[in-house]
Structure formats: C-alpha cells, structure tokens
Amino acid sequence: MAAISFRADHFGTSGLGEVRTAISKTYADRRRRPFGGSPSILGRPFMTRTTPPRPVDIEEDFPALAAHRRTATRLHPRHGVPGVGDSSVAGPLLWPADEPWPVCTAVHPKGTGHLLSDVRLRRRIQDDARGRDFTEDEQRLLDAMKAADHVPDLRDDDALPMLAVAQLSAWDIPDLVGPEGHDLLQVFWCPFEAHGPDRTIDVVLKWRRSADVGTVLTPQPEPPVAGREECVPTMCVVHPEQVVEHEYLGLLDHGLQEEISAWEEGLLDEDGDDDYEEGPPSAASYATYEEYEAAMAAARAEEPEEIDYMSDLSIAPGWKVGGFASWHLTDPAPVDCQVCGTAMPPLLTVDKWECDGASRSWLPLEDRDAADDPRVIDPVGVYLGRGLMRVHTCPADPLHPHRLSFQ
C-alpha cells in the first residue's frame, strides 16, 4: 500500500443503461438515516440498540472470571446514510481535500471481478423485492451482473484507490483506543484477496484528529471493481453499545475450564429432568395430529433456551471494537506485535453475522421482531476468511504495524 494523489474520476463510470440508472436512483432515494439517541461527531443522532442482559451472572458462579473481563463496543451496523463526520461502515470519510487518498500498489489483477456499482444495485434490488418477485427490469439487470474483465486498461501494477470500509470516532466508541490525541480511525482495504502469503485483503488504518480536518475531499475515490462481492461493505449507520465480554474458554486456565464445562453439563441435566417428567404426551390424546403438532410447537416455544459459556456468556458476535478474540474454528494462536513483541488484542472485528442460531441471545431487543431479516442478521454483506476477520493493534503503540487474524 502507498498513498499518492488520485482523482476520484480516474476510471470514469461504466454504462449501466437508462433502466439501471433509473432503478438505482429510485433505491437511493429510499435510503434514509434513522434518528434518535446520542450524537456522533457532527451532532447526528444514533438510534439505540440494546443487548439483552446475559441469561446468568457468570461471575457470580465463577468469581475468577472477573480477572478475565473486558469491554467491547458493538457497532450494530444497519442500512442508512451517514454523514461525512459520522461513525459509519462504508460511509463518506472526514478526509482532507489536500491529503492523498490511500492506494494499493501491490501487483495483482485489478480490473477483473464485480463492479462495485453492480454489487450495490444488486443488494438494493434484493432488499426492495423482499416478499415479492423481481420485476422484469430488475431480473434483466440482475442477470446482466456478472464477474468480468470490466476495466481491461487497468494494469496489475497500476495504483488502485483503496475502498473506504469504516470510520470510527472515540467520541462514539468508548473502546476505540488509538495514539494519544487522535480521536478518529479510518479503515480501508483493497477488495482483492491477493495480498501476502495467505492471499488476503490488505487493510490500511489511518488515525487522525478530527478537529484538524478543514475542507473535506469530495468526491471520494474508490476502486471500480472488487474481486468478490463479499469484499464490498454495504453503507451503514452504526449504533454503538458497550457490553462486557469474558475470555475465550480455551484460553482460561485448565481448572476454570473444567469447572465451567461441569457447570454447563449440570444445566443440561437439569433441563433434561424437567422435560416431560411423566413422558411426552401421546398424539392419541389429541383430536387431530395437527392439534398435537401445534401443542408440541407451543411447548417448545416455552422451553428455556440452552445456555452455554461460549454462545451466551463469553464473546459478543458481530462488528465490534475491542473485546476478546474468539478461536472457535482453530486453536488459539498468539498475535504479537512484530516490533516490540507485545500481545495485540483485537481493535476491530469484522463479522459476517450479527448473530447466528447459537448466539441468538445477543440479538438486540429492538430487533427481536426482525430476527430473521437479512438486514438485521447480515447488514454489511461482507464475508472474509471463513466469516470473521480481526484487526489487531499494539497497545504499547497503536502506530506499530497492525496484524490480521481470521476465523
């Protein structure tokens, strides 16, 4: 990565056609920023998102976990149109007009993949058509959106503008810890998984003092193409909420791990003892099989959900700042600063899911009526690694090179 001067209109725009332009404008006009809650940098308000209280006070049962507690700020991204000074995902940045925009200078194919304009329009069409069939115009547009060599004149060694991924303010996000005096983090990546020995995206962090920014750069550059659609985040407003997390189970001392596992087994035994003490009711006791099925469904709905440490009491899912790292797909691996050797906690977690079936207890109260809505469960549309990427920074000096880890 390097930072050089770059014009936003360097590549121009692809001809999308009158239908594509009209539909895109229609969907863009429907996007509105939600209101309510506390202000961000420029005074724009946030809506509230509230994580339900944890089903049990785990520190009451295991006081030793108090030494393994840490806060995290869940971002709760949701579709919306943020302002240039707001904390956001994929929104406009508070970027000085006289400062070069970050670019990728690594040698890799840069013109072949999915047009960003196609990715965004596809998602808008799919959102708008939820619950109905696509119109003929919509279906024709969707069918035409294919990965291709869209910018054949773009060479592998050309400088490519990085994609703006997030802007995070310490005024909004209490767990955002950066260099002294810096209150704003801007996150970029190159949307091609072609970097380094692991062939991943390349992430760039820019810390700055928001008060130092005068005239803001507009329009702001971006690459015309991404290697995969899932490397392109959907624009979202954020609803920061600080929560408490506890260390990943596999990193606790062995004795505490065994105590927690035994406690979980005890909960399962209790649930099993409570289920149908006299045996499950027979279908023959109902007038129809449909009545029996309805009664069983109602009984299941009233059953308390199973509780386990990893899913409900340890690490929050979704996009967040701070907190602990989950190693649910691999063994825990040290992430140490390559300059000073200090252990590097996660600064930013980029998660495919805001919650899944196992972590449903973390779903905000405000979203309970939309628990299966993709705009709640997968609002950003990003899928990196096997679903989760973390950006780690050095607590001794946040300007030391960051590192990435994936799950």
Tab-separated table of C-alpha atoms in Angstrom:
chain	number	residue	atom	x	y	z
A	1	MET	CA	0.000	0.000	0.000
A	2	ALA	CA	1.085	3.539	-0.703
A	3	ALA	CA	-0.560	6.942	-0.550
A	4	ILE	CA	-0.334	9.015	-3.724
A	5	SER	CA	-2.527	11.617	-5.351
A	6	PHE	CA	-5.546	10.078	-7.050
A	7	ARG	CA	-8.537	11.520	-8.832
A	8	ALA	CA	-11.945	10.074	-7.999
A	9	ASP	CA	-12.954	10.058	-11.667
A	10	HIS	CA	-9.768	8.359	-12.879
A	11	PHE	CA	-11.627	5.370	-14.297
A	12	GLY	CA	-14.866	7.101	-15.250
A	13	THR	CA	-18.121	5.129	-14.957
A	14	SER	CA	-19.428	2.114	-16.804
A	15	GLY	CA	-22.527	2.466	-18.987
A	16	LEU	CA	-25.312	0.983	-16.901
A	17	GLY	CA	-28.155	1.951	-19.224
A	18	GLU	CA	-31.261	4.037	-18.635
A	19	VAL	CA	-33.126	1.314	-16.762
A	20	ARG	CA	-30.209	0.630	-14.431
A	21	THR	CA	-29.763	4.351	-13.703
A	22	ALA	CA	-33.453	4.900	-13.021
A	23	ILE	CA	-33.752	1.915	-10.699
A	24	SER	CA	-30.554	2.820	-8.874
A	25	LYS	CA	-31.814	6.374	-8.286
A	26	THR	CA	-35.158	5.088	-7.045
A	27	TYR	CA	-33.496	2.871	-4.452
A	28	ALA	CA	-31.009	5.565	-3.445
A	29	ASP	CA	-33.876	7.990	-2.818
A	30	ARG	CA	-35.455	5.478	-0.425
A	31	ARG	CA	-32.420	5.300	1.815
A	32	ARG	CA	-32.901	7.412	4.924
A	33	ARG	CA	-30.835	7.861	8.021
A	34	PRO	CA	-32.622	6.699	11.210
A	35	PHE	CA	-32.825	9.136	14.100
A	36	GLY	CA	-32.976	9.059	17.894
A	37	GLY	CA	-30.368	8.521	20.616
A	38	SER	CA	-26.996	10.120	21.255
A	39	PRO	CA	-24.962	12.327	18.880
A	40	SER	CA	-21.881	11.476	16.841
A	41	ILE	CA	-19.023	13.786	15.811
A	42	LEU	CA	-21.141	16.313	13.942
A	43	GLY	CA	-24.133	16.022	16.229
A	44	ARG	CA	-26.078	13.474	14.189
A	45	PRO	CA	-28.078	11.184	16.470
A	46	PHE	CA	-27.887	7.422	16.878
A	47	MET	CA	-30.756	5.031	17.355
A	48	THR	CA	-30.453	2.730	20.329
A	49	ARG	CA	-29.580	-0.946	20.163
A	50	THR	CA	-29.754	-2.837	23.445
A	51	THR	CA	-28.168	-6.236	24.026
A	52	PRO	CA	-30.370	-8.219	26.437
A	53	PRO	CA	-28.896	-8.923	29.883
A	54	ARG	CA	-26.914	-12.149	29.910
A	55	PRO	CA	-29.066	-15.116	30.975
A	56	VAL	CA	-26.950	-15.615	34.105
A	57	ASP	CA	-24.354	-13.599	36.008
A	58	ILE	CA	-21.421	-15.840	35.196
A	59	GLU	CA	-19.077	-14.020	37.585
A	60	GLU	CA	-21.426	-14.819	40.451
A	61	ASP	CA	-20.923	-18.525	39.769
A	62	PHE	CA	-17.253	-18.135	38.827
A	63	PRO	CA	-15.693	-15.121	40.587
A	64	ALA	CA	-12.328	-15.932	38.989
A	65	LEU	CA	-13.768	-14.753	35.660
A	66	ALA	CA	-13.648	-11.166	36.928
A	67	ALA	CA	-9.941	-11.237	36.084
A	68	HIS	CA	-10.854	-12.262	32.521
A	69	ARG	CA	-13.387	-9.496	31.819
A	70	ARG	CA	-13.086	-6.861	29.103
A	71	THR	CA	-15.456	-4.390	27.478
A	72	ALA	CA	-16.261	-4.240	23.780
A	73	THR	CA	-18.342	-1.775	21.790
A	74	ARG	CA	-20.802	-3.484	19.482
A	75	LEU	CA	-21.338	-1.338	16.391
A	76	HIS	CA	-24.734	-2.739	15.342
A	77	PRO	CA	-24.453	-1.551	11.704
A	78	ARG	CA	-27.784	-1.093	9.926
A	79	HIS	CA	-28.553	0.216	6.456
A	80	GLY	CA	-28.662	4.003	6.322
A	81	VAL	CA	-26.961	7.122	5.004
A	82	PRO	CA	-24.364	8.524	7.422
A	83	GLY	CA	-22.864	11.981	7.267
A	84	VAL	CA	-19.227	12.703	6.499
A	85	GLY	CA	-18.396	13.190	10.171
A	86	ASP	CA	-20.323	10.199	11.484
A	87	SER	CA	-19.033	6.886	12.703
A	88	SER	CA	-20.140	4.515	9.964
A	89	VAL	CA	-19.474	1.443	7.876
A	90	ALA	CA	-18.726	2.210	4.216
A	91	GLY	CA	-19.864	5.800	4.613
A	92	PRO	CA	-18.169	9.023	3.500
A	93	LEU	CA	-14.986	9.895	5.372
A	94	LEU	CA	-13.826	13.052	7.086
A	95	TRP	CA	-10.865	13.118	4.722
A	96	PRO	CA	-8.929	16.330	3.988
A	97	ALA	CA	-9.164	17.586	0.420
A	98	ASP	CA	-5.409	18.212	0.311
A	99	GLU	CA	-4.363	14.766	1.581
A	100	PRO	CA	-3.615	11.877	-0.813
A	101	TRP	CA	-6.101	9.010	-0.686
A	102	PRO	CA	-4.583	5.596	0.155
A	103	VAL	CA	-3.936	3.349	-2.826
A	104	CYS	CA	-2.887	-0.258	-3.363
A	105	THR	CA	0.320	-0.621	-5.371
A	106	ALA	CA	0.681	-4.401	-4.959
A	107	VAL	CA	0.852	-6.256	-8.260
A	108	HIS	CA	-2.333	-8.272	-8.827
A	109	PRO	CA	-5.301	-8.231	-11.241
A	110	LYS	CA	-7.331	-5.099	-10.533
A	111	GLY	CA	-9.823	-4.724	-13.357
A	112	THR	CA	-11.420	-8.172	-13.237
A	113	GLY	CA	-14.218	-9.037	-10.837
A	114	HIS	CA	-17.512	-7.416	-9.858
A	115	LEU	CA	-18.334	-3.784	-10.489
A	116	LEU	CA	-18.981	-2.002	-7.200
A	117	SER	CA	-21.959	-0.299	-8.816
A	118	ASP	CA	-23.386	-3.742	-9.670
A	119	VAL	CA	-22.828	-5.088	-6.163
A	120	ARG	CA	-24.657	-2.162	-4.600
A	121	LEU	CA	-27.513	-2.171	-7.079
A	122	ARG	CA	-27.992	-5.937	-6.712
A	123	ARG	CA	-28.327	-5.571	-2.935
A	124	ARG	CA	-30.785	-2.694	-3.256
A	125	ILE	CA	-32.920	-4.640	-5.713
A	126	GLN	CA	-32.908	-7.708	-3.462
A	127	ASP	CA	-33.816	-5.637	-0.403
A	128	ASP	CA	-36.634	-3.860	-2.197
A	129	ALA	CA	-38.023	-7.100	-3.645
A	130	ARG	CA	-38.150	-8.921	-0.325
A	131	GLY	CA	-41.515	-10.642	-0.145
A	132	ARG	CA	-42.291	-10.307	-3.867
A	133	ASP	CA	-40.987	-11.463	-7.247
A	134	PHE	CA	-38.499	-9.381	-9.187
A	135	THR	CA	-39.918	-7.165	-11.908
A	136	GLU	CA	-38.834	-7.873	-15.478
A	137	ASP	CA	-36.486	-4.883	-15.428
A	138	GLU	CA	-34.979	-5.979	-12.117
A	139	GLN	CA	-34.470	-9.547	-13.296
A	140	ARG	CA	-32.863	-8.358	-16.514
A	141	LEU	CA	-30.440	-6.202	-14.556
A	142	LEU	CA	-29.599	-8.997	-12.124
A	143	ASP	CA	-28.955	-11.436	-14.958
A	144	ALA	CA	-26.532	-8.981	-16.564
A	145	MET	CA	-24.433	-8.507	-13.417
A	146	LYS	CA	-21.506	-10.859	-13.864
A	147	ALA	CA	-17.860	-11.015	-12.905
A	148	ALA	CA	-15.777	-9.980	-15.896
A	149	ASP	CA	-12.764	-8.001	-17.034
A	150	HIS	CA	-14.650	-4.742	-16.621
A	151	VAL	CA	-11.635	-2.409	-16.788
A	152	PRO	CA	-9.231	-4.041	-19.280
A	153	ASP	CA	-6.986	-0.965	-19.412
A	154	LEU	CA	-6.248	-1.215	-15.674
A	155	ARG	CA	-2.856	-2.898	-15.339
A	156	ASP	CA	-1.832	-5.188	-12.499
A	157	ASP	CA	0.819	-2.697	-11.362
A	158	ASP	CA	-1.407	0.403	-11.524
A	159	ALA	CA	-2.201	2.232	-8.297
A	160	LEU	CA	-5.737	1.377	-7.181
A	161	PRO	CA	-7.687	3.532	-4.705
A	162	MET	CA	-8.450	1.675	-1.503
A	163	LEU	CA	-12.066	1.065	-0.520
A	164	ALA	CA	-13.337	3.046	2.482
A	165	VAL	CA	-14.632	0.460	4.965
A	166	ALA	CA	-15.277	2.234	8.262
A	167	GLN	CA	-14.943	5.496	10.125
A	168	LEU	CA	-14.943	5.231	13.909
A	169	SER	CA	-14.856	8.048	16.437
A	170	ALA	CA	-13.619	7.749	20.005
A	171	TRP	CA	-16.425	10.162	20.943
A	172	ASP	CA	-18.935	7.486	19.925
A	173	ILE	CA	-16.996	4.320	20.696
A	174	PRO	CA	-15.509	4.069	24.205
A	175	ASP	CA	-13.344	1.044	23.401
A	176	LEU	CA	-11.584	2.731	20.485
A	177	VAL	CA	-8.037	3.278	21.758
A	178	GLY	CA	-5.574	4.927	19.406
A	179	PRO	CA	-2.495	7.123	19.508
A	180	GLU	CA	-2.646	9.901	22.085
A	181	GLY	CA	-4.602	12.899	20.844
A	182	HIS	CA	-6.183	11.040	17.917
A	183	ASP	CA	-9.949	10.622	18.074
A	184	LEU	CA	-10.799	9.202	14.651
A	185	LEU	CA	-9.947	5.908	12.945
A	186	GLN	CA	-10.480	5.412	9.228
A	187	VAL	CA	-10.276	1.873	7.851
A	188	PHE	CA	-9.591	0.939	4.235
A	189	TRP	CA	-8.943	-2.265	2.369
A	190	CYS	CA	-8.082	-3.409	-1.112
A	191	PRO	CA	-11.068	-5.579	-2.128
A	192	PHE	CA	-8.925	-8.259	-3.764
A	193	GLU	CA	-7.782	-11.315	-1.813
A	194	ALA	CA	-4.350	-11.291	-3.386
A	195	HIS	CA	-2.034	-9.969	-0.681
A	196	GLY	CA	0.689	-11.684	1.293
A	197	PRO	CA	1.401	-15.402	1.617
A	198	ASP	CA	-2.163	-16.080	2.802
A	199	ARG	CA	-3.717	-14.263	-0.181
A	200	THR	CA	-5.979	-11.997	1.854
A	201	ILE	CA	-7.231	-8.448	1.536
A	202	ASP	CA	-4.858	-5.644	2.503
A	203	VAL	CA	-6.077	-3.430	5.359
A	204	VAL	CA	-4.928	0.143	5.967
A	205	LEU	CA	-5.583	2.119	9.162
A	206	LYS	CA	-5.478	5.905	9.331
A	207	TRP	CA	-5.624	7.642	12.718
A	208	ARG	CA	-6.306	11.368	12.780
A	209	ARG	CA	-7.529	14.333	14.840
A	210	SER	CA	-10.984	15.194	13.563
A	211	ALA	CA	-10.622	18.848	14.586
A	212	ASP	CA	-7.671	19.237	12.196
A	213	VAL	CA	-9.757	18.468	9.107
A	214	GLY	CA	-10.811	21.525	7.129
A	215	THR	CA	-12.193	21.142	3.624
A	216	VAL	CA	-13.344	17.564	3.027
A	217	LEU	CA	-12.408	15.657	-0.122
A	218	THR	CA	-15.336	15.200	-2.482
A	219	PRO	CA	-15.988	13.102	-4.443
A	220	GLN	CA	-14.020	10.393	-2.685
A	221	PRO	CA	-12.119	7.781	-4.741
A	222	GLU	CA	-12.883	4.077	-4.778
A	223	PRO	CA	-11.879	1.097	-6.925
A	224	PRO	CA	-14.267	0.338	-9.787
A	225	VAL	CA	-14.093	-3.442	-9.271
A	226	ALA	CA	-13.830	-5.917	-6.379
A	227	GLY	CA	-12.536	-9.460	-6.580
A	228	ARG	CA	-15.594	-10.834	-4.758
A	229	GLU	CA	-18.946	-9.246	-3.968
A	230	GLU	CA	-18.406	-10.189	-0.323
A	231	CYS	CA	-15.406	-7.824	-0.140
A	232	VAL	CA	-17.731	-4.827	-0.609
A	233	PRO	CA	-19.445	-3.498	2.536
A	234	THR	CA	-22.928	-2.018	2.325
A	235	MET	CA	-23.207	1.540	3.625
A	236	CYS	CA	-24.470	1.502	7.213
A	237	VAL	CA	-25.043	3.816	10.125
A	238	VAL	CA	-23.867	2.393	13.442
A	239	HIS	CA	-25.472	2.194	16.870
A	240	PRO	CA	-22.570	1.795	19.330
A	241	GLU	CA	-23.256	-0.109	22.542
A	242	GLN	CA	-20.700	-1.119	25.147
A	243	VAL	CA	-21.004	-4.650	26.531
A	244	VAL	CA	-18.953	-6.893	28.817
A	245	GLU	CA	-17.145	-9.938	27.455
A	246	HIS	CA	-15.166	-12.766	29.047
A	247	GLU	CA	-12.091	-14.520	27.703
A	248	TYR	CA	-12.382	-17.336	25.179
A	249	LEU	CA	-12.881	-20.629	27.029
A	250	GLY	CA	-9.775	-22.294	25.601
A	251	LEU	CA	-7.540	-19.522	26.953
A	252	LEU	CA	-8.719	-19.794	30.563
A	253	ASP	CA	-6.658	-21.865	32.975
A	254	HIS	CA	-7.415	-25.567	32.778
A	255	GLY	CA	-9.096	-25.792	36.166
A	256	LEU	CA	-11.519	-22.974	35.379
A	257	GLN	CA	-12.308	-24.531	32.003
A	258	GLU	CA	-13.228	-27.802	33.709
A	259	GLU	CA	-15.415	-26.035	36.271
A	260	ILE	CA	-17.328	-24.187	33.550
A	261	SER	CA	-17.754	-27.364	31.486
A	262	ALA	CA	-19.108	-29.217	34.521
A	263	TRP	CA	-21.499	-26.339	35.211
A	264	GLU	CA	-22.777	-26.479	31.621
A	265	GLU	CA	-23.333	-30.236	31.876
A	266	GLY	CA	-25.289	-29.655	35.066
A	267	LEU	CA	-27.568	-27.196	33.286
A	268	LEU	CA	-28.238	-29.750	30.553
A	269	ASP	CA	-29.045	-32.409	33.142
A	270	GLU	CA	-31.497	-30.054	34.863
A	271	ASP	CA	-33.219	-29.263	31.576
A	272	GLY	CA	-33.460	-32.952	30.773
A	273	ASP	CA	-35.002	-33.721	34.168
A	274	ASP	CA	-37.645	-31.028	33.685
A	275	ASP	CA	-38.745	-32.217	30.249
A	276	TYR	CA	-41.871	-34.366	30.387
A	277	GLU	CA	-41.355	-35.894	33.829
A	278	GLU	CA	-44.158	-38.310	33.027
A	279	GLY	CA	-43.051	-38.772	29.425
A	280	PRO	CA	-44.077	-36.768	26.367
A	281	PRO	CA	-47.803	-36.603	25.633
A	282	SER	CA	-49.109	-39.059	23.073
A	283	ALA	CA	-50.531	-37.928	19.762
A	284	ALA	CA	-53.512	-40.142	20.552
A	285	SER	CA	-54.560	-37.733	23.310
A	286	TYR	CA	-55.355	-35.044	20.699
A	287	ALA	CA	-58.308	-34.921	18.335
A	288	THR	CA	-56.088	-34.430	15.290
A	289	TYR	CA	-52.412	-34.752	14.508
A	290	GLU	CA	-52.379	-31.041	13.612
A	291	GLU	CA	-53.513	-30.204	17.167
A	292	TYR	CA	-50.737	-32.425	18.538
A	293	GLU	CA	-48.119	-30.682	16.352
A	294	ALA	CA	-49.393	-27.259	17.432
A	295	ALA	CA	-49.226	-28.267	21.101
A	296	MET	CA	-45.673	-29.569	20.703
A	297	ALA	CA	-44.608	-26.358	18.936
A	298	ALA	CA	-46.122	-24.260	21.709
A	299	ALA	CA	-44.342	-26.354	24.331
A	300	ARG	CA	-41.016	-25.951	22.549
A	301	ALA	CA	-41.525	-22.188	22.353
A	302	GLU	CA	-41.969	-22.047	26.130
A	303	GLU	CA	-38.875	-24.105	26.868
A	304	PRO	CA	-35.938	-22.080	28.168
A	305	GLU	CA	-33.114	-21.832	25.669
A	306	GLU	CA	-29.978	-23.788	26.454
A	307	ILE	CA	-27.200	-21.687	27.945
A	308	ASP	CA	-23.533	-22.245	27.353
A	309	TYR	CA	-20.476	-20.156	28.073
A	310	MET	CA	-19.185	-19.803	24.527
A	311	SER	CA	-22.507	-18.867	22.915
A	312	ASP	CA	-24.097	-16.696	25.585
A	313	LEU	CA	-21.606	-15.527	28.208
A	314	SER	CA	-18.226	-15.019	26.601
A	315	ILE	CA	-17.751	-13.082	23.338
A	316	ALA	CA	-20.322	-10.940	21.523
A	317	PRO	CA	-20.872	-11.605	17.805
A	318	GLY	CA	-20.968	-9.017	15.039
A	319	TRP	CA	-18.942	-5.946	14.131
A	320	LYS	CA	-17.316	-4.508	17.234
A	321	VAL	CA	-14.375	-2.578	18.640
A	322	GLY	CA	-12.276	-4.040	21.444
A	323	GLY	CA	-13.220	-7.135	23.405
A	324	PHE	CA	-11.748	-10.612	23.093
A	325	ALA	CA	-10.889	-12.818	20.130
A	326	SER	CA	-12.867	-16.000	19.557
A	327	TRP	CA	-10.937	-19.005	18.234
A	328	HIS	CA	-13.974	-21.185	17.530
A	329	LEU	CA	-12.653	-22.597	14.230
A	330	THR	CA	-8.971	-23.002	15.067
A	331	ASP	CA	-6.765	-23.435	18.078
A	332	PRO	CA	-5.856	-20.126	19.755
A	333	ALA	CA	-2.844	-18.507	18.122
A	334	PRO	CA	-0.661	-15.744	19.559
A	335	VAL	CA	-0.946	-12.375	17.823
A	336	ASP	CA	2.075	-10.366	18.957
A	337	CYS	CA	3.466	-7.056	17.768
A	338	GLN	CA	6.245	-7.637	15.269
A	339	VAL	CA	8.047	-4.520	16.515
A	340	CYS	CA	8.010	-4.867	20.304
A	341	GLY	CA	6.549	-8.330	20.968
A	342	THR	CA	3.537	-7.046	22.944
A	343	ALA	CA	0.384	-9.176	22.744
A	344	MET	CA	-2.065	-7.471	20.394
A	345	PRO	CA	-5.774	-7.576	21.310
A	346	PRO	CA	-8.415	-7.095	18.620
A	347	LEU	CA	-9.110	-3.492	17.714
A	348	LEU	CA	-11.835	-4.193	15.149
A	349	THR	CA	-13.799	-7.372	14.469
A	350	VAL	CA	-15.477	-7.714	11.060
A	351	ASP	CA	-18.088	-10.454	11.324
A	352	LYS	CA	-20.351	-11.929	8.676
A	353	TRP	CA	-23.214	-12.331	11.156
A	354	GLU	CA	-24.665	-10.003	13.767
A	355	CYS	CA	-25.765	-13.232	15.425
A	356	ASP	CA	-26.491	-16.813	14.399
A	357	GLY	CA	-28.503	-19.680	15.814
A	358	ALA	CA	-26.005	-20.343	18.594
A	359	SER	CA	-25.576	-16.682	19.548
A	360	ARG	CA	-29.204	-15.583	19.205
A	361	SER	CA	-29.277	-14.377	22.815
A	362	TRP	CA	-27.110	-11.407	21.734
A	363	LEU	CA	-29.739	-10.101	19.279
A	364	PRO	CA	-30.723	-6.563	20.361
A	365	LEU	CA	-34.120	-6.122	21.953
A	366	GLU	CA	-35.076	-3.626	19.254
A	367	ASP	CA	-34.548	-6.265	16.541
A	368	ARG	CA	-36.415	-9.172	18.138
A	369	ASP	CA	-39.356	-8.813	15.755
A	370	ALA	CA	-36.993	-8.996	12.770
A	371	ALA	CA	-34.735	-11.791	13.980
A	372	ASP	CA	-34.583	-13.479	10.569
A	373	ASP	CA	-34.352	-10.341	8.433
A	374	PRO	CA	-31.068	-10.364	6.465
A	375	ARG	CA	-30.839	-6.604	7.011
A	376	VAL	CA	-30.527	-7.349	10.731
A	377	ILE	CA	-28.551	-10.602	10.647
A	378	ASP	CA	-26.197	-9.707	7.760
A	379	PRO	CA	-26.469	-5.949	7.225
A	380	VAL	CA	-22.969	-5.311	5.838
A	381	GLY	CA	-22.725	-8.173	3.336
A	382	VAL	CA	-19.014	-8.833	3.955
A	383	TYR	CA	-17.607	-12.361	4.213
A	384	LEU	CA	-13.852	-12.629	4.812
A	385	GLY	CA	-11.875	-15.729	5.750
A	386	ARG	CA	-14.438	-18.222	6.957
A	387	GLY	CA	-16.739	-15.476	8.114
A	388	LEU	CA	-14.702	-13.356	10.519
A	389	MET	CA	-11.661	-11.090	10.356
A	390	ARG	CA	-9.978	-9.212	13.182
A	391	VAL	CA	-7.619	-6.246	13.015
A	392	HIS	CA	-5.172	-6.321	15.946
A	393	THR	CA	-3.187	-3.300	17.121
A	394	CYS	CA	-0.359	-2.886	19.593
A	395	PRO	CA	-1.475	-1.448	22.961
A	396	ALA	CA	2.050	-0.166	23.601
A	397	ASP	CA	1.958	1.893	20.398
A	398	PRO	CA	-1.121	1.761	18.121
A	399	LEU	CA	1.025	3.101	15.272
A	400	HIS	CA	3.068	-0.099	15.180
A	401	PRO	CA	2.041	-2.243	12.184
A	402	HIS	CA	-1.299	-3.937	12.756
A	403	ARG	CA	-1.933	-7.626	12.153
A	404	LEU	CA	-4.909	-9.612	10.891
A	405	SER	CA	-6.414	-12.877	12.096
A	406	PHE	CA	-9.237	-14.881	10.552
A	407	GLN	CA	-11.822	-17.410	11.649
